Amino acid sequence: MKIKLLLLALVVGMSACYYDKEQLLTPPKTSGGTCQNYSFSTDVSPLITASCSNGSGCHGSGSTNGPGALTTYDEMKNAASQMQASILAGRMPLGSSLTSAQIQTITCWISNGTPNN
């Protein structure tokens, strides 16, 4: 009886861990099979500024929300893993959403090592 209960608990516990968010299962790729090299200054910074800091007011200067302010390269680089997890899970940006292309831009920039270019 104990073995059956243990097995049942294990099956229920393992199934509860399943998460089928498409972006987490299949990382963004281009037609060539790898992420493009997105520019921080041209592609990433304006997107995050418009969607997360100045445009939304959530992560502007002095913010204590989540990873804090996202107004400079260092702030965005230091918060990269938190940003990626929140964006892919659909939790951010609050009250709106990013397009697949915008999600790809941010996640590829992070996957490529958050270059300051």
Tab-separated table of C-alpha atoms in Angstrom:
chain	number	residue	atom	x	y	z
A	1	MET	CA	0.000	0.000	0.000
A	2	LYS	CA	2.819	2.407	0.866
A	3	ILE	CA	4.503	1.714	-2.458
A	4	LYS	CA	1.298	2.488	-4.376
A	5	LEU	CA	0.865	5.770	-2.506
A	6	LEU	CA	4.498	6.682	-3.076
A	7	LEU	CA	4.206	5.861	-6.776
A	8	LEU	CA	1.006	7.892	-7.059
A	9	ALA	CA	2.629	10.864	-5.306
A	10	LEU	CA	5.618	10.624	-7.616
A	11	VAL	CA	3.449	10.552	-10.760
A	12	VAL	CA	1.325	13.486	-9.565
A	13	GLY	CA	4.415	15.432	-8.509
A	14	MET	CA	6.195	14.890	-11.824
A	15	SER	CA	3.152	15.851	-13.893
A	16	ALA	CA	2.788	19.074	-11.904
A	17	CYS	CA	6.254	20.131	-13.069
A	18	TYR	CA	5.323	20.029	-16.750
A	19	TYR	CA	5.314	23.430	-18.412
A	20	ASP	CA	4.492	23.648	-22.082
A	21	LYS	CA	5.179	27.292	-22.897
A	22	GLU	CA	6.242	27.093	-26.551
A	23	GLN	CA	9.067	29.636	-26.264
A	24	LEU	CA	10.619	27.672	-23.394
A	25	LEU	CA	10.424	24.371	-25.259
A	26	THR	CA	11.693	25.777	-28.552
A	27	PRO	CA	14.163	28.655	-28.205
A	28	PRO	CA	13.827	31.354	-30.851
A	29	LYS	CA	15.812	30.697	-34.002
A	30	THR	CA	16.188	32.275	-37.369
A	31	SER	CA	15.884	30.422	-40.645
A	32	GLY	CA	19.601	29.601	-40.358
A	33	GLY	CA	19.011	27.740	-37.107
A	34	THR	CA	20.735	30.155	-34.732
A	35	CYS	CA	19.897	33.490	-33.182
A	36	GLN	CA	20.737	36.631	-35.068
A	37	ASN	CA	23.181	39.074	-33.539
A	38	TYR	CA	20.907	41.840	-32.359
A	39	SER	CA	22.372	45.208	-31.439
A	40	PHE	CA	21.842	46.398	-27.887
A	41	SER	CA	21.749	50.071	-28.839
A	42	THR	CA	19.669	49.682	-32.003
A	43	ASP	CA	17.354	46.739	-31.259
A	44	VAL	CA	17.214	45.821	-27.574
A	45	SER	CA	17.501	49.070	-25.631
A	46	PRO	CA	14.723	50.918	-27.526
A	47	LEU	CA	12.429	47.914	-27.162
A	48	ILE	CA	12.977	47.535	-23.410
A	49	THR	CA	12.814	51.293	-22.886
A	50	ALA	CA	9.463	51.521	-24.684
A	51	SER	CA	7.924	48.370	-23.183
A	52	CYS	CA	9.463	48.141	-19.721
A	53	SER	CA	10.973	51.350	-18.419
A	54	ASN	CA	9.949	54.730	-19.832
A	55	GLY	CA	6.938	53.520	-21.821
A	56	SER	CA	5.320	51.545	-19.003
A	57	GLY	CA	6.761	53.231	-15.946
A	58	CYS	CA	7.382	49.839	-14.308
A	59	HIS	CA	11.179	49.716	-14.570
A	60	GLY	CA	12.122	53.371	-14.917
A	61	SER	CA	14.865	55.124	-12.997
A	62	GLY	CA	14.733	54.285	-9.294
A	63	SER	CA	12.286	51.394	-9.744
A	64	THR	CA	12.232	48.593	-7.193
A	65	ASN	CA	9.862	46.401	-9.221
A	66	GLY	CA	11.279	42.939	-9.971
A	67	PRO	CA	14.898	43.370	-11.007
A	68	GLY	CA	14.628	47.157	-10.553
A	69	ALA	CA	15.319	49.830	-13.110
A	70	LEU	CA	16.018	48.806	-16.708
A	71	THR	CA	17.357	52.054	-18.116
A	72	THR	CA	21.044	51.319	-18.735
A	73	TYR	CA	23.053	48.552	-20.357
A	74	ASP	CA	24.410	47.339	-16.987
A	75	GLU	CA	20.928	47.185	-15.448
A	76	MET	CA	19.569	45.215	-18.403
A	77	LYS	CA	22.578	42.898	-18.518
A	78	ASN	CA	22.340	42.174	-14.785
A	79	ALA	CA	18.616	41.452	-15.083
A	80	ALA	CA	18.865	39.443	-18.311
A	81	SER	CA	17.889	36.049	-16.902
A	82	GLN	CA	14.977	37.520	-14.917
A	83	MET	CA	13.798	39.467	-17.966
A	84	GLN	CA	13.967	36.406	-20.196
A	85	ALA	CA	12.085	34.201	-17.747
A	86	SER	CA	9.346	36.803	-17.210
A	87	ILE	CA	8.963	37.565	-20.907
A	88	LEU	CA	8.855	33.905	-21.960
A	89	ALA	CA	6.369	33.060	-19.226
A	90	GLY	CA	4.126	35.885	-20.446
A	91	ARG	CA	4.254	37.737	-17.130
A	92	MET	CA	5.897	40.805	-18.632
A	93	PRO	CA	5.331	43.402	-19.779
A	94	LEU	CA	2.364	43.988	-17.499
A	95	GLY	CA	-0.830	44.978	-19.245
A	96	SER	CA	0.502	44.314	-22.739
A	97	SER	CA	2.421	41.759	-24.721
A	98	LEU	CA	5.402	41.564	-27.017
A	99	THR	CA	5.298	40.237	-30.552
A	100	SER	CA	7.171	37.046	-31.421
A	101	ALA	CA	9.783	39.172	-33.196
A	102	GLN	CA	10.264	41.352	-30.106
A	103	ILE	CA	10.576	38.289	-27.861
A	104	GLN	CA	13.119	36.839	-30.291
A	105	THR	CA	15.123	40.070	-30.264
A	106	ILE	CA	15.450	40.092	-26.473
A	107	THR	CA	16.007	36.347	-26.013
A	108	CYS	CA	18.565	36.145	-28.818
A	109	TRP	CA	20.464	39.107	-27.396
A	110	ILE	CA	20.552	37.310	-24.038
A	111	SER	CA	21.494	33.960	-25.659
A	112	ASN	CA	24.337	35.706	-27.488
A	113	GLY	CA	25.859	36.857	-24.189
A	114	THR	CA	24.215	40.308	-23.814
A	115	PRO	CA	26.770	42.137	-25.972
A	116	ASN	CA	27.078	45.899	-25.513
A	117	ASN	CA	26.985	46.779	-29.200
